[in-house]
Every structure is written in structure tokens, then in C-alpha cells.
Amino acid sequence: MYTLLIVEDEELVRNGIKRLVPFEEFNITKIMEAANGEEGLKLFLTHRPDIVLLDINIPRMNGLDFAKKAKELKPNVKIAVITGYDYYDYAVTALKIGIDDYVLKPVSKNDVYEVLKKLVEKLQGELQQSELQHLFSEYKTALQITDESGNKASIAQIIEENIANPDFSLAILAGHKGFSPGYMSVLFKKLFNVSFQDYLLATRLERSKLQLLMSDLKVYEISSAVGFDNPNYFSAAFKKKFGLSPLQYRERTKHS
């Protein structure tokens, strides 16, 4: 969802843009307007819009000065100037400032539609690029991890410290390590050769064996102590892995 600021001293132009353009097609959910540069800059400072439609010839601060300040405050803001003059007279200055596009007066519905389409596509492209760079950065970080055994030990320690927490998850583990859940899943499988869920279940069941042998706690107490919030599920998982129920395991081990 995007926000739009219209800085234009002609009310007729502002109203025409707001009335004629189907903003919902561009996921523009908030529209602000100002009749002069100073008022526009105040709105920009407060709301930091994603897109600005800006008349060059506005009172109290010309459009190019406004655009320069806006780009300094938010470099990725997309700005299209509205001008009644030959745009090429401003081309060099506009390029230096980083203005993204322009619309010539008299402004038509199609002109505004097309320029908004271009600006939104730029925003979407930059977002996708940013996400790709983030994923690449995580991957690069992983490649730079030379002490895999140390990293594996750190992950195992975090799991041990959270073994009793039934809400402990891959996302929480990823947060501890500063990774995204998706990357944590891939790294975990690489280090442990099993999925996170399988490892966590196996670790809890192994811990429960020690509790059964070294304490007189009831099965439901042991179940809770190793992170199961359902004693029946714990018993079923235990029997599936070891071939005996928790009580059978305790009795057989004691007698042996």
C-alpha cells in the first residue's frame, strides 16, 4: 500500500487528479494535498509519502527546491513533476535532483494514470531488489561461517535452554541467531542432517528418558518438563520412538 502527496497550487488540477484516477489499482490508499511548497514540505516531513506529484511553479518554494529537499529526506521517494513549461528546460536540474518522471499541462487522466503506473512499478521493483539483496546477504553470511561446529553447538545450546518451552519454534531459534526462518531452516538441515522439528522431538524424548530414570516424577510432569503440552501425545511419541510406553520403559530399566 502506498501514500501519495499532491503539491499543486491549482485546486482544479488537484481535484481532477483525485476524482479521475483509479488509485485503488495502484494500491494507493492515502492521498494528501498541499497548495504551496512550504505546506507540502510539512506534510512530507510528517507522513513521508511514497509518491509525490509536484507542480514546478508553486508559491512559497518552487517545485525543484521542494523535490531536492524531499529526496534528501527520503531518497527512495518517487517524484513526478507537473509543468506547463517545456520540461527539457529543467531536465539537467531534474536529473541531478533525481526526479523520476513528468506530466505536461494541461493534465489529462491518462497522463496521470500512466505516470503513477510507472512510479508504482519502480517502487515494486526496488522492493523486490531489496528482498533479493537481503536473501543474498544472509546467504553470503552463511558462506562466511567457517566454524560450523561452533555454530552447531550454539544452536544446540539454544534448543537445550528452551527444551521445556512448548511454544519454542524455528522462528524463535532464528531470532536468537539473527536469521530469517527460511534461512534458519536450510542452515539447520545442513548442520544437523534432519529438520528442526525432528531434532527438537528427538531431543525432548531423549531428555524424558533421563527424567524417567533419575526421578520419581509422574509421566505428565515429565511431559511438561520437556516441552509437551499434551501428555497423551508425549506418551504416543515416546512409544513410537522407543517401542515402550514411558511407564514400561521406567519399569523395565529399573528391573534390568
GROMACS .gro file of N, CA and C in nm, residues 21-108:
model
  264
   21VAL      N    1  -0.860   0.958  -1.125
   21VAL     CA    2  -0.763   0.848  -1.130
   21VAL      C    3  -0.807   0.734  -1.037
   22PRO      N    4  -0.810   0.610  -1.085
   22PRO     CA    5  -0.848   0.494  -1.000
   22PRO      C    6  -0.730   0.449  -0.913
   23PHE      N    7  -0.711   0.518  -0.803
   23PHE     CA    8  -0.593   0.493  -0.719
   23PHE      C    9  -0.588   0.351  -0.664
   24GLU      N   10  -0.704   0.287  -0.648
   24GLU     CA   11  -0.705   0.152  -0.592
   24GLU      C   12  -0.628   0.055  -0.681
   25GLU      N   13  -0.619   0.084  -0.810
   25GLU     CA   14  -0.544  -0.004  -0.900
   25GLU      C   15  -0.395  -0.005  -0.865
   26PHE      N   16  -0.349   0.102  -0.803
   26PHE     CA   17  -0.207   0.114  -0.770
   26PHE      C   18  -0.180   0.090  -0.621
   27ASN      N   19  -0.282   0.045  -0.548
   27ASN     CA   20  -0.268   0.025  -0.403
   27ASN      C   21  -0.231   0.155  -0.332
   28ILE      N   22  -0.277   0.267  -0.385
   28ILE     CA   23  -0.258   0.396  -0.318
   28ILE      C   24  -0.377   0.416  -0.226
   29THR      N   25  -0.352   0.411  -0.098
   29THR     CA   26  -0.461   0.412   0.000
   29THR      C   27  -0.475   0.545   0.074
   30LYS      N   28  -0.376   0.632   0.060
   30LYS     CA   29  -0.383   0.761   0.130
   30LYS      C   30  -0.335   0.871   0.036
   31ILE      N   31  -0.417   0.978   0.023
   31ILE     CA   32  -0.383   1.090  -0.064
   31ILE      C   33  -0.384   1.218   0.018
   32MET      N   34  -0.273   1.292   0.012
   32MET     CA   35  -0.263   1.421   0.079
   32MET      C   36  -0.243   1.529  -0.026
   33GLU      N   37  -0.276   1.652   0.008
   33GLU     CA   38  -0.259   1.759  -0.090
   33GLU      C   39  -0.215   1.888  -0.022
   34ALA      N   40  -0.140   1.967  -0.098
   34ALA     CA   41  -0.093   2.097  -0.049
   34ALA      C   42  -0.096   2.196  -0.164
   35ALA      N   43  -0.120   2.323  -0.130
   35ALA     CA   44  -0.133   2.427  -0.232
   35ALA      C   45  -0.004   2.506  -0.252
   36ASN      N   46   0.097   2.480  -0.168
   36ASN     CA   47   0.224   2.551  -0.185
   36ASN      C   48   0.339   2.463  -0.133
   37GLY      N   49   0.459   2.505  -0.162
   37GLY     CA   50   0.575   2.425  -0.128
   37GLY      C   51   0.598   2.408   0.020
   38GLU      N   52   0.578   2.514   0.097
   38GLU     CA   53   0.601   2.505   0.241
   38GLU      C   54   0.502   2.409   0.307
   39GLU      N   55   0.376   2.423   0.269
   39GLU     CA   56   0.273   2.332   0.323
   39GLU      C   57   0.303   2.188   0.280
   40GLY      N   58   0.345   2.172   0.157
   40GLY     CA   59   0.378   2.038   0.107
   40GLY      C   60   0.494   1.976   0.182
   41LEU      N   61   0.596   2.057   0.214
   41LEU     CA   62   0.712   2.004   0.284
   41LEU      C   63   0.676   1.962   0.426
   42LYS      N   64   0.585   2.038   0.490
   42LYS     CA   65   0.540   1.999   0.623
   42LYS      C   66   0.470   1.863   0.620
   43LEU      N   67   0.384   1.846   0.520
   43LEU     CA   68   0.316   1.717   0.506
   43LEU      C   69   0.417   1.606   0.475
   44PHE      N   70   0.515   1.637   0.395
   44PHE     CA   71   0.617   1.537   0.360
   44PHE      C   72   0.695   1.496   0.484
   45LEU      N   73   0.733   1.592   0.565
   45LEU     CA   74   0.808   1.563   0.688
   45LEU      C   75   0.728   1.475   0.783
   46THR      N   76   0.597   1.499   0.791
   46THR     CA   77   0.512   1.425   0.884
   46THR      C   78   0.478   1.286   0.834
   47HIS      N   79   0.448   1.273   0.706
   47HIS     CA   80   0.392   1.147   0.654
   47HIS      C   81   0.487   1.066   0.567
   48ARG      N   82   0.595   1.126   0.520
   48ARG     CA   83   0.692   1.057   0.434
   48ARG      C   84   0.622   0.975   0.324
   49PRO      N   85   0.551   1.038   0.234
   49PRO     CA   86   0.478   0.965   0.130
   49PRO      C   87   0.572   0.888   0.037
   50ASP      N   88   0.515   0.790  -0.032
   50ASP     CA   89   0.593   0.710  -0.126
   50ASP      C   90   0.605   0.778  -0.262
   51ILE      N   91   0.502   0.854  -0.299
   51ILE     CA   92   0.495   0.917  -0.431
   51ILE      C   93   0.453   1.063  -0.415
   52VAL      N   94   0.514   1.151  -0.497
   52VAL     CA   95   0.476   1.292  -0.498
   52VAL      C   96   0.448   1.335  -0.642
   53LEU      N   97   0.330   1.396  -0.663
   53LEU     CA   98   0.301   1.466  -0.787
   53LEU      C   99   0.318   1.614  -0.756
   54LEU      N  100   0.405   1.681  -0.830
   54LEU     CA  101   0.455   1.811  -0.786
   54LEU      C  102   0.457   1.912  -0.901
   55ASP      N  103   0.385   2.021  -0.884
   55ASP     CA  104   0.393   2.130  -0.981
   55ASP      C  105   0.526   2.202  -0.961
   56ILE      N  106   0.593   2.234  -1.071
   56ILE     CA  107   0.720   2.307  -1.059
   56ILE      C  108   0.697   2.450  -1.013
   57ASN      N  109   0.595   2.515  -1.068
   57ASN     CA  110   0.571   2.656  -1.040
   57ASN      C  111   0.467   2.672  -0.930
   58ILE      N  112   0.512   2.654  -0.804
   58ILE     CA  113   0.423   2.667  -0.688
   58ILE      C  114   0.476   2.777  -0.597
   59PRO      N  115   0.387   2.845  -0.522
   59PRO     CA  116   0.431   2.953  -0.434
   59PRO      C  117   0.502   2.902  -0.309
   60ARG      N  118   0.577   2.993  -0.247
   60ARG     CA  119   0.647   2.973  -0.119
   60ARG      C  120   0.762   2.873  -0.124
   61MET      N  121   0.786   2.812  -0.234
   61MET     CA  122   0.901   2.725  -0.256
   61MET      C  123   0.880   2.658  -0.392
   62ASN      N  124   0.970   2.681  -0.486
   62ASN     CA  125   0.944   2.623  -0.618
   62ASN      C  126   0.960   2.471  -0.614
   63GLY      N  127   0.902   2.405  -0.714
   63GLY     CA  128   0.895   2.260  -0.714
   63GLY      C  129   1.030   2.191  -0.713
   64LEU      N  130   1.128   2.246  -0.781
   64LEU     CA  131   1.260   2.183  -0.786
   64LEU      C  132   1.328   2.188  -0.650
   65ASP      N  133   1.312   2.301  -0.579
   65ASP     CA  134   1.368   2.310  -0.444
   65ASP      C  135   1.299   2.211  -0.350
   66PHE      N  136   1.166   2.201  -0.365
   66PHE     CA  137   1.091   2.104  -0.285
   66PHE      C  138   1.141   1.962  -0.313
   67ALA      N  139   1.155   1.929  -0.441
   67ALA     CA  140   1.198   1.794  -0.479
   67ALA      C  141   1.337   1.763  -0.420
   68LYS      N  142   1.425   1.860  -0.424
   68LYS     CA  143   1.560   1.839  -0.370
   68LYS      C  144   1.554   1.807  -0.221
   69LYS      N  145   1.476   1.884  -0.146
   69LYS     CA  146   1.464   1.860  -0.002
   69LYS      C  147   1.397   1.725   0.026
   70ALA      N  148   1.295   1.692  -0.054
   70ALA     CA  149   1.224   1.565  -0.034
   70ALA      C  150   1.317   1.446  -0.058
   71LYS      N  151   1.397   1.453  -0.164
   71LYS     CA  152   1.490   1.344  -0.194
   71LYS      C  153   1.598   1.331  -0.088
   72GLU      N  154   1.637   1.443  -0.027
   72GLU     CA  155   1.735   1.437   0.082
   72GLU      C  156   1.675   1.369   0.204
   73LEU      N  157   1.546   1.395   0.229
   73LEU     CA  158   1.478   1.337   0.345
   73LEU      C  159   1.445   1.189   0.323
   74LYS      N  160   1.407   1.154   0.200
   74LYS     CA  161   1.366   1.017   0.168
   74LYS      C  162   1.413   0.986   0.025
   75PRO      N  163   1.535   0.936   0.011
   75PRO     CA  164   1.593   0.918  -0.124
   75PRO      C  165   1.511   0.830  -0.217
   76ASN      N  166   1.435   0.735  -0.161
   76ASN     CA  167   1.361   0.644  -0.249
   76ASN      C  168   1.220   0.692  -0.282
   77VAL      N  169   1.184   0.815  -0.242
   77VAL     CA  170   1.053   0.869  -0.279
   77VAL      C  171   1.051   0.887  -0.430
   78LYS      N  172   0.935   0.859  -0.490
   78LYS     CA  173   0.920   0.874  -0.635
   78LYS      C  174   0.846   1.005  -0.664
   79ILE      N  175   0.908   1.090  -0.746
   79ILE     CA  176   0.854   1.223  -0.773
   79ILE      C  177   0.833   1.243  -0.922
   80ALA      N  178   0.712   1.286  -0.958
   80ALA     CA  179   0.683   1.328  -1.095
   80ALA      C  180   0.642   1.475  -1.091
   81VAL      N  181   0.703   1.557  -1.176
   81VAL     CA  182   0.670   1.700  -1.176
   81VAL      C  183   0.559   1.727  -1.277
   82ILE      N  184   0.474   1.821  -1.241
   82ILE     CA  185   0.369   1.870  -1.330
   82ILE      C  186   0.412   2.008  -1.377
   83THR      N  187   0.422   2.029  -1.506
   83THR     CA  188   0.472   2.156  -1.554
   83THR      C  189   0.397   2.204  -1.677
   84GLY      N  190   0.378   2.333  -1.686
   84GLY     CA  191   0.318   2.393  -1.804
   84GLY      C  192   0.423   2.443  -1.900
   85TYR      N  193   0.549   2.423  -1.864
   85TYR     CA  194   0.658   2.468  -1.948
   85TYR      C  195   0.722   2.349  -2.016
   86ASP      N  196   0.815   2.380  -2.106
   86ASP     CA  197   0.890   2.273  -2.173
   86ASP      C  198   0.978   2.205  -2.069
   87TYR      N  199   0.950   2.080  -2.043
   87TYR     CA  200   1.021   2.006  -1.938
   87TYR      C  201   1.171   2.004  -1.962
   88TYR      N  202   1.212   2.008  -2.087
   88TYR     CA  203   1.355   1.997  -2.116
   88TYR      C  204   1.434   2.115  -2.062
   89ASP      N  205   1.366   2.227  -2.038
   89ASP     CA  206   1.435   2.341  -1.976
   89ASP      C  207   1.484   2.305  -1.836
   90TYR      N  208   1.418   2.206  -1.774
   90TYR     CA  209   1.452   2.169  -1.636
   90TYR      C  210   1.524   2.035  -1.629
   91ALA      N  211   1.550   1.974  -1.743
   91ALA     CA  212   1.596   1.835  -1.746
   91ALA      C  213   1.725   1.814  -1.667
   92VAL      N  214   1.825   1.900  -1.688
   92VAL     CA  215   1.954   1.880  -1.621
   92VAL      C  216   1.937   1.889  -1.470
   93THR      N  217   1.868   1.993  -1.424
   93THR     CA  218   1.845   2.009  -1.280
   93THR      C  219   1.765   1.893  -1.224
   94ALA      N  220   1.661   1.852  -1.297
   94ALA     CA  221   1.575   1.743  -1.252
   94ALA      C  222   1.654   1.613  -1.239
   95LEU      N  223   1.741   1.586  -1.335
   95LEU     CA  224   1.822   1.464  -1.329
   95LEU      C  225   1.914   1.466  -1.209
   96LYS      N  226   1.974   1.579  -1.181
   96LYS     CA  227   2.064   1.590  -1.065
   96LYS      C  228   1.988   1.566  -0.935
   97ILE      N  229   1.866   1.617  -0.928
   97ILE     CA  230   1.786   1.601  -0.806
   97ILE      C  231   1.739   1.456  -0.792
   98GLY      N  232   1.709   1.392  -0.905
   98GLY     CA  233   1.658   1.255  -0.901
   98GLY      C  234   1.510   1.246  -0.926
   99ILE      N  235   1.453   1.348  -0.992
   99ILE     CA  236   1.311   1.342  -1.028
   99ILE      C  237   1.289   1.226  -1.125
  100ASP      N  238   1.179   1.153  -1.105
  100ASP     CA  239   1.159   1.027  -1.176
  100ASP      C  240   1.080   1.040  -1.306
  101ASP      N  241   0.991   1.138  -1.317
  101ASP     CA  242   0.910   1.148  -1.438
  101ASP      C  243   0.843   1.285  -1.440
  102TYR      N  244   0.765   1.312  -1.545
  102TYR     CA  245   0.699   1.441  -1.553
  102TYR      C  246   0.565   1.428  -1.627
  103VAL      N  247   0.478   1.526  -1.604
  103VAL     CA  248   0.348   1.536  -1.672
  103VAL      C  249   0.335   1.680  -1.722
  104LEU      N  250   0.300   1.697  -1.849
  104LEU     CA  251   0.283   1.832  -1.904
  104LEU      C  252   0.138   1.877  -1.890
  105LYS      N  253   0.118   2.004  -1.854
  105LYS     CA  254  -0.015   2.063  -1.852
  105LYS      C  255  -0.059   2.095  -1.994
  106PRO      N  256  -0.187   2.090  -2.025
  106PRO     CA  257  -0.297   2.052  -1.935
  106PRO      C  258  -0.295   1.903  -1.903
  107VAL      N  259  -0.316   1.873  -1.775
  107VAL     CA  260  -0.305   1.736  -1.727
  107VAL      C  261  -0.428   1.656  -1.766
  108SER      N  262  -0.405   1.539  -1.823
  108SER     CA  263  -0.517   1.450  -1.858
  108SER      C  264  -0.519   1.330  -1.764
   0.00000   0.00000   0.00000
